[in-house]
Coordinates of C-alpha atoms and ligand atoms in Angstrom, one line a residue:
M1393 CA 5.2 26.0 36.5
S1394 CA 5.1 29.1 38.5
E1395 CA 5.3 28.2 42.2
D1396 CA 2.1 30.1 42.9
K1397 CA 0.0 28.5 40.3
Q1398 CA -1.5 25.1 40.0
L1399 CA -1.2 23.5 36.6
A1400 CA -5.0 23.8 35.9
T1401 CA -4.8 27.5 36.6
L1402 CA -1.8 28.0 34.5
M1403 CA -3.1 26.1 31.5
A1404 CA -6.4 28.3 31.7
S1405 CA -4.4 31.5 31.7
V1406 CA -5.4 34.0 29.1
F1407 CA -3.3 34.8 26.2
D1408 CA -2.5 38.5 26.3
D1409 CA -1.5 40.4 23.2
E1410 CA -3.2 43.6 24.3
T1411 CA -6.3 43.0 21.9
G1412 CA -8.3 41.3 24.6
A1413 CA -8.2 38.0 22.7
V1414 CA -8.0 35.1 25.1
T1415 CA -6.6 32.7 22.6
P1416 CA -3.6 33.2 20.4
P1417 CA -4.4 34.1 16.8
I1418 CA -3.5 31.7 14.1
V1419 CA -0.6 33.4 12.3
Q1420 CA -0.9 31.6 9.0
T1421 CA 2.1 33.2 7.1
S1422 CA 5.4 31.5 5.9
L1423 CA 7.4 34.9 6.0
F1424 CA 7.7 37.8 8.1
A1425 CA 9.1 40.9 6.5
F1426 CA 11.4 43.6 8.1
E1427 CA 10.6 47.4 8.2
N1428 CA 14.2 48.3 7.2
Y1429 CA 17.8 47.0 6.5
Q1430 CA 18.9 47.5 10.1
A1431 CA 16.0 45.5 11.6
F1432 CA 16.8 42.6 9.1
E1433 CA 20.5 42.6 10.0
D1434 CA 19.8 43.0 13.7
R1435 CA 17.6 39.9 13.6
M1436 CA 19.9 37.7 11.5
A1437 CA 22.7 38.7 13.9
G1438 CA 20.7 37.5 16.9
R1439 CA 20.3 40.9 18.4
T1440 CA 16.5 40.8 18.3
N1441 CA 14.0 37.9 18.4
K1442 CA 11.2 38.6 15.9
S1443 CA 9.9 35.8 13.7
I1444 CA 11.8 35.4 10.3
Y1445 CA 10.3 32.3 8.7
T1446 CA 7.7 29.7 10.0
R1447 CA 10.2 26.9 9.6
V1448 CA 12.0 28.1 12.6
Q1449 CA 9.8 30.5 14.5
N1450 CA 6.0 31.4 14.4
P1451 CA 3.9 33.4 17.0
T1452 CA 1.2 30.8 17.3
V1453 CA 3.7 28.0 17.7
A1454 CA 5.6 30.1 20.3
A1455 CA 2.4 30.5 22.4
F1456 CA 2.0 26.8 22.6
E1457 CA 5.7 26.3 23.4
A1458 CA 5.5 28.8 26.1
L1459 CA 2.7 27.2 27.7
M1460 CA 4.1 23.7 27.4
A1461 CA 7.5 24.9 29.0
D1462 CA 5.4 26.2 31.9
A1463 CA 3.6 23.0 32.1
E1464 CA 6.7 21.0 32.4
G1465 CA 8.6 23.5 34.5
G1466 CA 11.3 23.8 31.8
E1467 CA 12.9 27.1 30.5
A1468 CA 11.9 26.5 27.0
A1469 CA 10.2 24.2 24.4
V1470 CA 10.3 23.5 20.8
G1471 CA 7.2 22.2 18.8
F1472 CA 7.4 19.5 16.0
A1473 CA 5.3 18.1 13.3
S1474 CA 4.9 14.8 15.2
G1475 CA 5.9 12.9 18.3
I1476 CA 8.4 10.9 16.4
A1477 CA 9.8 14.0 14.7
A1478 CA 10.4 15.4 18.2
I1479 CA 12.1 12.1 19.2
S1480 CA 14.3 11.8 16.2
S1481 CA 15.1 15.5 16.1
T1482 CA 16.1 15.5 19.7
L1483 CA 18.3 12.3 19.6
L1484 CA 20.0 13.6 16.2
A1485 CA 20.9 16.9 18.0
F1486 CA 22.9 15.0 20.6
V1487 CA 24.3 11.7 19.1
K1488 CA 27.7 11.4 17.3
P1489 CA 29.2 8.2 15.7
G1490 CA 30.6 5.9 18.4
C1491 CA 28.4 7.3 21.2
R1492 CA 26.2 5.0 23.4
I1493 CA 22.5 5.0 24.2
A1494 CA 21.0 3.1 27.1
C1495 CA 17.3 2.7 26.2
V1496 CA 14.5 1.4 28.3
E1497 CA 13.0 -1.9 27.1
H1498 CA 9.5 -1.8 25.5
V1499 CA 10.1 1.7 24.1
Y1500 CA 7.6 3.0 21.6
P1501 CA 7.8 0.8 18.5
D1502 CA 8.8 3.6 16.1
T1503 CA 11.3 5.0 18.6
Y1504 CA 12.9 1.5 18.7
K1505 CA 13.0 1.4 14.9
F1506 CA 14.6 4.8 14.8
M1507 CA 17.3 3.5 17.1
E1508 CA 17.9 0.4 15.1
Q1509 CA 17.1 1.3 11.5
M1510 CA 18.6 4.8 11.4
L1511 CA 20.9 5.4 14.5
R1512 CA 22.8 2.1 14.6
P1513 CA 23.8 2.2 10.8
F1514 CA 25.4 5.6 11.6
G1515 CA 27.5 4.1 14.3
V1516 CA 25.5 4.7 17.4
D1517 CA 25.5 1.8 19.8
V1518 CA 22.1 1.2 21.6
T1519 CA 21.5 -1.2 24.4
Y1520 CA 18.1 -2.0 26.0
H1521 CA 17.5 -2.5 29.7
S1522 CA 14.6 -3.2 32.0
A1523 CA 13.5 -0.4 34.4
A1524 CA 14.9 -2.7 37.3
E1525 CA 18.4 -3.0 35.7
L1526 CA 18.6 0.8 35.1
E1527 CA 17.6 1.5 38.8
E1528 CA 19.6 -1.2 40.5
Q1529 CA 22.8 -1.6 38.5
D1530 CA 24.9 1.5 39.7
D1531 CA 27.6 1.1 37.0
L1532 CA 25.2 0.1 34.0
L1533 CA 25.5 3.7 32.7
A1534 CA 29.3 3.9 32.9
G1535 CA 30.4 5.1 29.4
V1536 CA 26.9 5.8 28.2
D1537 CA 26.2 9.2 26.7
I1538 CA 22.3 9.2 26.5
V1539 CA 19.8 7.5 28.7
Y1540 CA 16.4 7.2 26.7
L1541 CA 13.4 6.5 29.0
E1542 CA 9.7 6.1 28.9
S1543 CA 7.9 5.9 32.3
P1544 CA 5.9 4.0 32.0
S1545 CA 7.1 2.0 28.9
S1546 CA 4.8 1.4 26.0
V1547 CA 2.3 -1.7 25.9
V1548 CA 3.4 -3.3 29.1
F1549 CA 3.6 0.1 31.1
V1550 CA 6.4 -0.5 33.5
P1551 CA 7.2 2.5 35.3
V1552 CA 10.8 3.7 36.1
N1553 CA 12.1 5.3 39.3
L1554 CA 13.3 8.5 37.8
P1555 CA 15.1 10.0 40.7
R1556 CA 17.2 6.9 41.0
V1557 CA 18.0 6.5 37.3
T1558 CA 18.8 10.1 36.8
E1559 CA 21.1 9.9 39.8
H1560 CA 23.0 7.3 38.1
A1561 CA 23.0 9.3 34.9
K1562 CA 24.3 12.3 36.3
R1563 CA 27.1 10.4 38.2
H1564 CA 28.2 9.0 34.7
G1565 CA 27.7 12.2 32.8
A1566 CA 25.0 10.9 30.7
L1567 CA 22.2 13.0 29.3
S1568 CA 18.8 11.8 30.1
M1569 CA 15.7 12.0 27.9
I1570 CA 12.0 10.8 28.6
D1571 CA 9.1 10.3 26.6
N1572 CA 6.4 11.7 28.9
S1573 CA 3.3 11.3 26.7
W1574 CA 1.6 8.7 28.9
A1575 CA 1.6 10.7 32.2
T1576 CA 1.5 14.2 30.8
P1577 CA 2.7 17.0 33.2
V1578 CA -0.5 16.6 35.1
F1579 CA 0.8 13.3 36.5
Q1580 CA 4.5 13.6 36.2
R1581 CA 6.9 16.3 35.8
P1582 CA 10.3 14.6 34.9
L1583 CA 12.4 17.7 34.9
A1584 CA 11.8 18.2 38.6
L1585 CA 13.0 14.5 39.1
G1586 CA 16.3 15.1 37.4
V1587 CA 15.5 14.3 33.6
D1588 CA 17.3 16.7 31.3
I1589 CA 14.9 16.7 28.3
V1590 CA 11.1 15.9 28.2
I1591 CA 9.6 14.8 25.0
H1592 CA 5.8 14.4 24.2
S1593 CA 3.8 12.9 21.3
A1594 CA 1.4 15.8 21.5
S1595 CA -0.9 13.7 19.3
K1596 CA -2.1 11.9 22.3
Y1597 CA -3.3 13.6 25.6
I1598 CA -2.0 17.1 24.8
S1599 CA -4.2 17.3 21.7
G1600 CA -6.8 15.1 23.4
H1601 CA -9.1 15.3 20.5
S1602 CA -7.7 12.9 17.9
D1603 CA -7.4 15.7 15.4
T1604 CA -3.8 16.5 15.4
V1605 CA -0.4 15.0 14.9
A1606 CA 2.3 16.9 16.6
G1607 CA 5.2 16.7 19.1
V1608 CA 7.0 19.0 21.5
V1609 CA 10.3 19.0 23.6
V1610 CA 10.9 20.8 26.8
S1611 CA 14.3 21.4 28.5
S1612 CA 16.8 24.0 29.6
Q1613 CA 17.3 27.0 27.3
E1614 CA 20.8 25.4 26.4
H1615 CA 19.4 22.1 25.2
I1616 CA 16.5 23.7 23.3
T1617 CA 18.8 26.1 21.6
R1618 CA 20.9 23.1 20.4
I1619 CA 17.8 21.5 18.9
R1620 CA 16.6 24.9 17.3
D1621 CA 20.1 25.6 15.9
L1622 CA 20.5 22.0 14.4
T1623 CA 17.7 19.6 13.8
L1624 CA 14.6 21.9 13.8
P1625 CA 16.0 24.2 10.8
L1626 CA 18.0 21.5 9.0
L1627 CA 15.5 18.5 9.2
G1628 CA 12.5 20.9 9.1
A1629 CA 10.0 18.8 10.8
K1630 CA 8.4 22.1 12.2
L1631 CA 5.0 22.4 14.0
A1632 CA 2.3 24.1 11.9
P1633 CA 0.5 27.2 13.1
F1634 CA -3.0 25.6 12.9
E1635 CA -1.8 22.5 14.8
A1636 CA -0.2 24.7 17.4
F1637 CA -3.5 26.5 17.9
L1638 CA -5.3 23.2 18.4
L1639 CA -2.6 22.0 20.9
T1640 CA -3.0 25.2 22.9
R1641 CA -6.7 24.5 23.1
G1642 CA -6.0 21.1 24.1
L1643 CA -3.9 22.2 27.0
R1644 CA -6.8 24.4 28.4
T1645 CA -8.7 21.2 29.2
L1646 CA -5.8 18.8 29.8
H1647 CA -6.1 18.7 33.6
A1648 CA -9.7 18.3 33.6
R1649 CA -9.5 15.4 31.1
M1650 CA -6.6 13.7 32.8
M1651 CA -8.7 13.9 36.1
Q1652 CA -11.6 11.9 34.4
H1653 CA -9.2 9.4 32.7
H1654 CA -7.8 8.8 36.2
A1655 CA -11.1 8.1 37.7
T1656 CA -12.2 5.8 35.0
A1657 CA -8.9 3.9 35.0
N1658 CA -9.1 3.5 38.8
T1659 CA -12.5 2.0 38.5
F1660 CA -11.4 -0.3 35.7
V1661 CA -8.3 -1.4 37.7
D1662 CA -10.4 -2.2 40.7
R1663 CA -13.0 -4.3 38.8
L1664 CA -10.6 -6.0 36.4
A1665 CA -8.8 -7.5 39.4
T1666 CA -12.0 -9.3 40.3
L1667 CA -12.5 -11.0 36.8
P1668 CA -11.4 -14.7 36.6
Q1669 CA -10.4 -14.2 33.0
V1670 CA -7.8 -11.4 33.8
R1671 CA -4.2 -12.7 34.6
K1672 CA -2.6 -9.2 34.9
V1673 CA -3.4 -5.5 34.7
N1674 CA -0.5 -3.3 33.6
S1675 CA -1.5 0.3 34.8
P1676 CA 0.8 2.1 37.2
G1677 CA -1.0 4.4 39.6
A1678 CA -0.3 7.2 41.8
N1679 CA 2.9 6.8 43.9
E1680 CA 3.9 3.6 42.4
V1681 CA 7.3 5.3 41.6
P1682 CA 8.5 8.6 43.1
G1683 CA 6.8 11.6 41.4
L1684 CA 4.0 9.8 39.7
T1685 CA 0.7 11.3 40.9
G1686 CA -2.0 9.8 38.9
R1687 CA -3.1 7.0 36.5
S1688 CA -3.7 7.8 32.9
G1689 CA -6.4 6.1 30.8
L1690 CA -4.0 3.9 28.8
M1691 CA -3.4 0.4 30.2
S1692 CA -3.1 -3.3 29.1
V1693 CA -4.9 -6.4 30.3
E1694 CA -3.6 -9.8 30.0
F1695 CA -6.4 -12.5 29.6
D1696 CA -6.0 -16.2 30.2
D1697 CA -6.6 -18.7 27.3
S1698 CA -10.3 -18.7 27.9
V1699 CA -10.8 -15.5 26.0
D1700 CA -10.9 -15.4 22.2
I1701 CA -9.3 -12.0 21.6
P1702 CA -10.7 -11.3 18.1
K1703 CA -14.2 -12.2 19.3
F1704 CA -13.7 -10.0 22.3
S1705 CA -12.6 -7.0 20.1
D1706 CA -15.3 -7.3 17.8
A1707 CA -18.0 -7.6 20.5
L1708 CA -17.1 -4.1 21.9
T1709 CA -19.2 -1.3 20.9
H1710 CA -17.8 1.8 22.6
F1711 CA -14.3 0.7 22.2
R1712 CA -13.0 1.2 18.6
L1713 CA -10.1 -0.9 17.1
G1714 CA -7.1 1.4 16.3
V1715 CA -3.6 2.4 17.2
S1716 CA -3.4 5.8 18.7
W1717 CA -4.6 6.8 22.1
G1718 CA -5.1 9.9 24.4
G1719 CA -8.2 11.2 22.8
F1720 CA -11.9 11.5 23.8
E1721 CA -12.7 8.0 22.3
S1722 CA -12.1 4.7 23.8
L1723 CA -9.9 2.1 21.9
I1724 CA -8.5 -1.3 22.0
L1725 CA -5.3 -2.5 20.5
P1726 CA -4.8 -6.3 20.8
A1727 CA -1.0 -7.1 21.2
R1728 CA -1.3 -9.7 18.6
V1729 CA -2.0 -7.0 15.9
G1730 CA 1.4 -5.4 16.9
L1731 CA 3.1 -8.8 16.8
A1732 CA 1.8 -9.3 13.4
Q1733 CA 3.2 -6.1 12.0
A1734 CA 5.0 -6.3 8.6
G1735 CA 8.4 -4.6 7.9
P1736 CA 11.4 -4.0 10.2
K1737 CA 11.1 -5.7 13.7
N1738 CA 9.2 -3.6 16.2
S1739 CA 9.9 -3.5 19.9
M1740 CA 6.9 -5.8 20.7
Q1741 CA 8.4 -8.5 18.4
T1742 CA 11.9 -7.9 19.9
F1743 CA 11.2 -7.8 23.5
G1744 CA 8.1 -10.1 23.4
V1745 CA 4.7 -9.4 24.9
S1746 CA 1.9 -11.9 25.6
P1747 CA -0.5 -12.5 22.5
N1748 CA -3.3 -12.5 25.3
L1749 CA -2.6 -8.8 26.1
V1750 CA -4.8 -6.1 24.9
R1751 CA -4.1 -2.4 25.3
L1752 CA -7.1 -0.3 26.4
N1753 CA -7.4 3.4 25.8
L1754 CA -10.2 4.6 28.3
G1755 CA -11.8 7.6 26.7
L1756 CA -14.1 10.4 28.1
E1757 CA -17.3 8.3 27.7
D1758 CA -19.3 7.5 30.8
T1759 CA -17.3 5.0 33.1
E1760 CA -20.3 2.7 33.7
D1761 CA -21.1 2.7 30.0
L1762 CA -17.6 1.6 29.2
W1763 CA -17.4 -1.1 31.9
A1764 CA -20.8 -2.5 30.8
D1765 CA -19.4 -2.8 27.2
F1766 CA -16.3 -4.4 28.4
Q1767 CA -18.2 -6.9 30.5
N1768 CA -20.8 -7.6 27.7
A1769 CA -17.9 -8.3 25.2
L1770 CA -16.1 -10.6 27.8
S1771 CA -19.3 -12.5 28.1
K1772 CA -19.4 -13.2 24.4
S1773 CA -15.7 -14.1 24.0
A1774 CA -15.4 -17.6 25.3
A1775 CA -12.6 -19.3 23.3
Ligands
LIG918 C1 2.4 7.8 19.6 C2 3.6 7.8 20.3 C3 4.6 8.4 19.9 C4 4.8 9.0 18.4 O1 4.1 10.2 18.2 P1 3.4 10.7 16.9 O2 2.9 11.9 17.3 O3 2.5 9.7 16.4 O4 4.6 10.6 15.8 C5 5.9 8.5 20.5 N1 5.9 8.0 21.8 C6 4.7 7.3 22.4 C7 4.8 6.8 23.8 C8 3.6 7.3 21.7 O5 2.6 6.7 22.2

């Protein structure tokens, strides 16, 4: 982020292509032709930087990537077709057989499956650690090549002290990566806290409208070039121009939306603490760890045994049942649904979460309407 501009101002800056258009056009083409032989050869040799083919470069995608790099304070960014494509393409650009990854526990379920089902069979050793172990055990990262973080983690939302863990990582020469989808650059800018690579599922808050599946990675020019040279072109999970257009549109209002999520979440956290049926609220807030400046709308609540969770879920009217989050609409995901998932073991099944836990995505509806809905459902949910 430019030092003289706040993030809201930066995200609202007009796109300037000299036509006066304030938003980038959707350049819906696969191919970019060259005016003559020399221009073609110059581009292939890397002497110029014009788009060649949309699998690797497209102006609409580049406009989103530039805004995202600014938002996270990185030198460069690269978009992907999904958050998990951003995660897998980033990890695959840096792993080799025999290398070691130290991963935070309760990592996003499909990230866990990628580590276990795809990286481990190719000879990558992955170990899982709590935030406290990563922070406190000075030598935990000795011999580790990559530290993979989420702060906070998925489902149980345990935040990580990033300056402390990245200090250990640097001392041991490990590359650090973080999934920053929960906090967004509005509430946490990991590159400034020592993390090497920031990854987002842009399907969540960056899109903000539950109409796009996408991902993005922000880092130094060197790391982004490595991803652009290897896994972007060779696995081909590129971001499409129309999706990039929607994501730029999402970034325009990201700051305003996050402020509203923060306000609703703070109200919920205060009031949930007063309910006798609530055992625990998992929702890290401002300053709970260094560099975290706000509370997003995604949290989890553990009830006591007096609450029948299926009854509670079905009694809600504003909260819909579903897996994603970060959009305008409020959602509930009961942990027992994740625990019941078929197929290879997910991280909830491996690391264990209480079946009395429900994840809430607080959307952009009126705070009091949401609270009334929550209370009403609770009153109808006695086990
Ligand atoms: C949803 C999610 C992902 C995966 O993103 P997709 O865009 O669905 O591929 C990764 N990390 C976290 C924390 C998520 O919630």
